[in-house]
Coordinates of C-alpha atoms in Angstrom, one line a residue:
M1 CA 12.2 -9.1 5.2
A2 CA 8.2 -9.0 4.8
F3 CA 7.5 -7.2 8.4
L4 CA 10.0 -4.4 7.3
A5 CA 7.4 -3.8 4.6
V6 CA 4.6 -3.5 6.9
V7 CA 6.8 -2.1 10.3
V8 CA 5.6 1.6 10.1
H9 CA 1.9 0.1 10.4
L10 CA 2.8 -2.4 13.0
H11 CA 4.6 0.6 14.8
R12 CA 1.3 2.5 14.9
E13 CA -0.8 -0.4 15.8
W14 CA 1.5 -0.9 19.0
H15 CA 2.0 2.7 19.8
L16 CA -2.1 3.5 19.2
G17 CA -3.1 0.2 21.3
Q18 CA -5.0 -1.0 18.1
V19 CA -6.8 -4.4 17.9
N20 CA -5.4 -5.0 14.1
L21 CA -1.9 -6.6 15.1
L22 CA -3.6 -9.3 17.2
L23 CA -6.4 -9.9 14.2
L24 CA -3.1 -10.4 12.1
G25 CA -1.8 -13.0 14.5
I26 CA -5.1 -14.6 14.5
Y27 CA -5.7 -15.0 10.7
I28 CA -1.9 -16.1 10.4
F29 CA -2.8 -19.0 12.8
L30 CA -6.3 -19.5 11.1
I31 CA -4.3 -20.4 8.1
R32 CA -1.9 -22.9 9.5
S33 CA -5.1 -24.7 11.4
F34 CA -6.7 -24.5 7.9
V35 CA -3.9 -25.8 5.9
Q36 CA -3.4 -28.5 8.8
E37 CA -7.6 -29.3 8.5
K38 CA -8.6 -28.6 11.6
P39 CA -12.0 -27.4 11.3
V40 CA -12.7 -26.9 15.2
F41 CA -9.4 -25.1 15.6
T42 CA -10.0 -23.0 12.3
G43 CA -14.0 -22.2 13.2
L44 CA -12.8 -20.8 16.7
L45 CA -10.4 -18.5 15.6
L46 CA -12.8 -17.2 12.9
A47 CA -15.3 -16.6 15.4
V48 CA -12.9 -15.0 18.1
S49 CA -11.8 -12.5 15.1
L50 CA -15.2 -11.7 14.2
F51 CA -15.9 -11.1 17.7
I52 CA -13.4 -8.5 17.8
K53 CA -13.9 -7.0 14.3
P54 CA -16.0 -8.2 11.6
F55 CA -13.3 -8.1 8.7
G56 CA -13.5 -12.0 9.0
L57 CA -16.6 -12.4 7.2
I58 CA -14.3 -12.3 4.2
F59 CA -13.5 -15.8 5.0
Y60 CA -17.4 -17.3 4.6
P61 CA -17.5 -17.8 1.0
Y62 CA -14.5 -19.4 1.0
L63 CA -14.9 -21.9 3.3
L64 CA -18.2 -22.7 1.4
L65 CA -16.4 -22.8 -1.9
R66 CA -14.0 -24.8 -0.6
Q67 CA -16.5 -27.3 1.3
R68 CA -15.2 -26.4 4.5
Y69 CA -18.8 -27.2 5.9
R70 CA -17.6 -28.1 9.5
A71 CA -15.4 -25.3 10.1
T72 CA -18.1 -22.5 9.2
L73 CA -20.3 -24.2 11.3
Y74 CA -18.1 -24.2 14.4
S75 CA -17.1 -20.5 14.0
V76 CA -20.9 -20.2 13.7
G77 CA -21.3 -22.1 16.9
F78 CA -18.4 -20.6 18.7
L79 CA -19.7 -17.3 17.7
I80 CA -23.1 -18.1 19.3
L81 CA -21.4 -19.1 22.8
L82 CA -19.0 -15.8 22.7
G83 CA -22.1 -13.6 22.1
L84 CA -23.7 -15.1 25.1
L85 CA -20.8 -14.8 27.2
P86 CA -21.5 -11.3 28.2
F87 CA -24.7 -12.8 29.8
L88 CA -22.5 -14.0 32.5
F89 CA -22.1 -10.0 33.7
Y90 CA -25.3 -8.7 32.7
S91 CA -28.0 -10.8 35.1
S92 CA -31.0 -9.6 33.4
I93 CA -32.0 -9.9 29.7
P94 CA -32.9 -6.1 29.4
A95 CA -29.7 -5.3 30.0
F96 CA -27.9 -7.8 27.9
K97 CA -30.0 -6.6 25.3
H98 CA -29.3 -3.1 25.8
L99 CA -25.6 -4.1 25.7
Y100 CA -26.1 -5.3 21.9
T101 CA -28.3 -2.8 21.1
S102 CA -25.9 0.0 21.9
W103 CA -23.2 -1.7 20.7
F104 CA -25.1 -1.7 16.6
Q105 CA -26.0 1.8 17.4
E106 CA -22.1 2.5 17.4
L107 CA -21.5 0.6 14.7
F108 CA -23.8 2.1 12.4
F109 CA -22.9 5.9 13.6
E110 CA -19.6 4.9 13.1
L111 CA -20.2 3.5 9.6
R112 CA -22.3 6.6 9.0
A113 CA -19.7 8.7 9.9
K114 CA -16.9 7.0 7.5
Q115 CA -15.4 9.1 4.6
S116 CA -17.0 9.4 1.4
L117 CA -16.0 7.3 -1.5
L118 CA -14.4 10.1 -3.4
S119 CA -12.5 11.6 0.0
E120 CA -8.9 11.7 -0.4
G121 CA -7.7 9.0 1.9
N122 CA -10.1 6.9 1.6
H123 CA -7.9 3.4 0.6
T124 CA -10.5 1.3 -0.4
I125 CA -10.4 0.1 -3.6
F126 CA -13.9 1.8 -4.7
S127 CA -12.5 5.1 -3.5
V128 CA -9.1 4.6 -5.5
L129 CA -10.8 3.3 -8.7
A130 CA -13.8 6.2 -8.9
R131 CA -11.2 8.9 -7.9
Y132 CA -8.8 7.9 -10.3
T133 CA -10.7 6.9 -13.5
P134 CA -14.0 8.8 -15.1
V135 CA -16.2 6.7 -12.8
Q136 CA -16.3 9.5 -10.7
Y137 CA -18.3 11.3 -13.2
V138 CA -21.3 9.0 -12.7
L139 CA -21.5 8.1 -9.1
T140 CA -23.9 11.3 -8.8
S141 CA -26.7 9.4 -6.4
A142 CA -26.6 6.6 -3.5
A143 CA -27.9 4.2 -5.7
A144 CA -25.5 4.8 -8.3
I145 CA -22.4 4.5 -5.4
K146 CA -24.4 1.6 -4.1
I147 CA -25.2 -0.3 -7.8
Y148 CA -20.8 0.8 -8.5
Q149 CA -19.7 -1.3 -5.4
F150 CA -21.8 -4.1 -5.7
I151 CA -20.4 -4.3 -9.4
M152 CA -16.9 -3.9 -8.0
L153 CA -17.6 -6.9 -5.6
G154 CA -18.8 -9.2 -8.3
I155 CA -15.6 -8.2 -10.6
I156 CA -13.3 -9.0 -7.6
G157 CA -15.1 -12.2 -6.4
S158 CA -15.2 -13.6 -10.2
A159 CA -11.3 -12.6 -10.3
F160 CA -10.7 -14.7 -6.9
L161 CA -12.6 -17.4 -8.5
V162 CA -10.5 -17.5 -11.1
F163 CA -7.5 -17.5 -8.8
V164 CA -8.7 -20.3 -7.1
R165 CA -9.7 -22.5 -10.0
W166 CA -6.1 -22.3 -11.6
G167 CA -4.7 -23.0 -8.2
R168 CA -7.1 -26.4 -8.6
H169 CA -4.2 -28.7 -8.9
L170 CA -1.7 -26.8 -7.0
P171 CA 0.0 -28.2 -3.9
Q172 CA -0.2 -25.7 -1.3
H173 CA -2.8 -24.0 -2.7
K174 CA -4.4 -22.7 0.5
V175 CA -1.8 -20.7 1.6
P176 CA -2.0 -17.7 -1.2
E177 CA -6.1 -17.7 -1.3
L178 CA -6.3 -17.0 2.3
S179 CA -3.5 -14.3 2.1
F180 CA -5.1 -13.1 -1.2
L181 CA -8.4 -12.6 1.1
I182 CA -6.5 -11.4 3.9
A183 CA -4.7 -8.7 1.5
L184 CA -8.3 -7.7 0.5
I185 CA -9.9 -6.6 4.0
P186 CA -8.0 -3.1 3.9
L187 CA -9.6 -2.9 0.5
F188 CA -12.6 -3.4 1.3
A189 CA -13.0 -1.7 5.0
F190 CA -13.0 2.1 5.6
T191 CA -10.5 1.9 8.2
S192 CA -7.1 3.3 8.8
E193 CA -3.6 2.7 6.7
N194 CA -2.8 0.4 9.8
A195 CA -4.9 -2.3 8.6
F196 CA -2.5 -2.4 5.5
L197 CA -0.5 -4.8 7.5
F198 CA -2.6 -7.6 6.8
T199 CA -0.8 -7.6 3.2
A200 CA 1.8 -9.0 5.3
P201 CA 1.0 -12.8 5.1
C202 CA 1.0 -11.8 1.0
I203 CA 3.7 -10.6 1.1
I204 CA 5.6 -13.2 3.2
Y205 CA 4.3 -16.1 0.3
L206 CA 6.0 -13.4 -2.4
I207 CA 9.2 -13.1 -0.9
Y208 CA 9.2 -17.1 -0.3
H209 CA 8.6 -17.5 -4.2
Y210 CA 10.9 -14.7 -5.2
Q211 CA 13.1 -16.7 -7.3
K212 CA 10.4 -17.4 -9.7
F213 CA 9.6 -14.0 -10.8
S214 CA 11.0 -12.5 -13.6
L215 CA 13.9 -9.4 -13.4
A216 CA 10.3 -7.2 -14.0
G217 CA 8.2 -9.3 -11.8
K218 CA 11.2 -8.9 -8.8
V219 CA 10.9 -5.0 -8.9
C220 CA 7.4 -4.9 -9.1
L221 CA 7.5 -6.6 -5.4
V222 CA 10.1 -4.3 -3.9
L223 CA 8.0 -2.0 -5.5
A224 CA 4.6 -2.7 -3.9
C225 CA 6.3 -3.3 -0.6
L226 CA 7.7 0.1 -0.8
L227 CA 4.5 2.0 -1.4
I228 CA 2.9 -0.1 1.5
G229 CA 5.6 0.3 3.9
A230 CA 8.1 3.4 3.1
N231 CA 5.4 6.2 3.6
I232 CA 7.2 7.3 6.9
R233 CA 6.3 10.5 8.0
D234 CA 10.4 11.0 9.3
L235 CA 11.7 9.6 6.6
V236 CA 9.7 11.4 3.5
G237 CA 8.9 14.8 5.4
A238 CA 5.3 15.9 6.6
A239 CA 4.7 17.1 3.1
L240 CA 5.2 14.3 1.1
Y241 CA 4.0 12.0 3.7
G242 CA 0.4 13.9 3.3
Y243 CA 0.1 13.7 -0.2
L244 CA 1.2 9.8 -0.4
H245 CA -1.6 9.0 2.4
D246 CA -4.0 10.9 0.4
I247 CA -3.5 9.4 -2.7
S248 CA -4.2 5.9 -1.1
V249 CA -0.3 4.8 -1.8
Y250 CA -1.1 1.7 0.0
S251 CA -3.8 0.5 -1.9
F252 CA -1.4 0.6 -5.1
G253 CA 0.7 -1.3 -3.4
T254 CA -1.8 -3.7 -2.2
V255 CA -3.1 -4.2 -5.5
L256 CA 0.5 -4.9 -7.4
L257 CA 0.7 -7.8 -4.5
L258 CA -2.7 -9.0 -5.5
F259 CA -1.5 -8.9 -9.2
L260 CA 1.9 -10.5 -8.4
L261 CA -0.1 -13.3 -6.7
F262 CA -1.9 -13.7 -10.1
V263 CA 1.1 -13.9 -12.1
L264 CA 2.9 -16.7 -9.8
R265 CA 0.0 -18.6 -10.0
Y266 CA 0.1 -18.5 -13.6
K267 CA 3.5 -19.7 -13.8
R268 CA 3.2 -22.3 -11.4
R269 CA -0.1 -23.5 -13.3
T270 CA 1.6 -23.2 -16.6
L271 CA 4.9 -25.5 -15.6
L272 CA 2.6 -27.8 -13.9
K273 CA 0.7 -28.4 -17.5
D274 CA 4.3 -28.5 -19.2
E275 CA 5.0 -31.5 -16.5
Q276 CA 2.2 -33.4 -17.0
Y277 CA 2.0 -32.8 -20.9
Q278 CA 5.9 -34.3 -20.5
K279 CA 4.7 -37.1 -18.4
G280 CA 1.8 -38.2 -20.9
E281 CA 4.0 -38.0 -23.7
A282 CA 6.6 -40.0 -21.9
L283 CA 3.9 -42.8 -21.0
T284 CA 3.0 -43.0 -24.8
A285 CA 6.4 -43.5 -26.1

């Protein structure tokens, strides 16, 4: 069911031959290896993902927060090894240096060519909030935009820390936390709507706990899946498809998923506290 919600993005990825589908597979295996406490494999998967696209940088603060220093060091080591791998095919140091110089130049050129913050179809959380709130009126300079983005990063980072704190004593807390981070990728990166397939782990987790939601929560989960995956040109028509794309409907669905993760974690945390309180009363009785 979860993949039905992102099937349109999976289809586009497959049709265009993009690498996000490969990255999704790597991230899913990364979650598994992290949960199973396999630092070497976790580090290898993270390094491979970074060698494909830099989205995986989002995991490093979490690894440090969870004190997974071995996995962090292994990932850095594997990343260095992968970075040196082209040297086998470029025998001279100048040629090897030129390879990476060209790569960084192309990367910076692509970043400069990205859409402006207030452009329609910019699906980042920075753009969505700016376009639909009065914040847009203060973003009158490059410095103001940078400050705004740093403030937003601070707010989102603080929210994630609260999410982690609420799950300290919960069993199996790692899966939703990593799913949360993976779902943030399309909200942070200036990329196409296909990247919203990264919401799949989050959707899988929420569907697994579907019965724990109230009726309103269940409706919100269905709505989030529709917002992310129902904007299909052949289904809604070209005009409506373009409109929904331009207003970043996928971003609203993803934010709703993250909100539901918070709701579910709060419910589980409250339930655990109630159980501990009842056990404490039973022991003192």
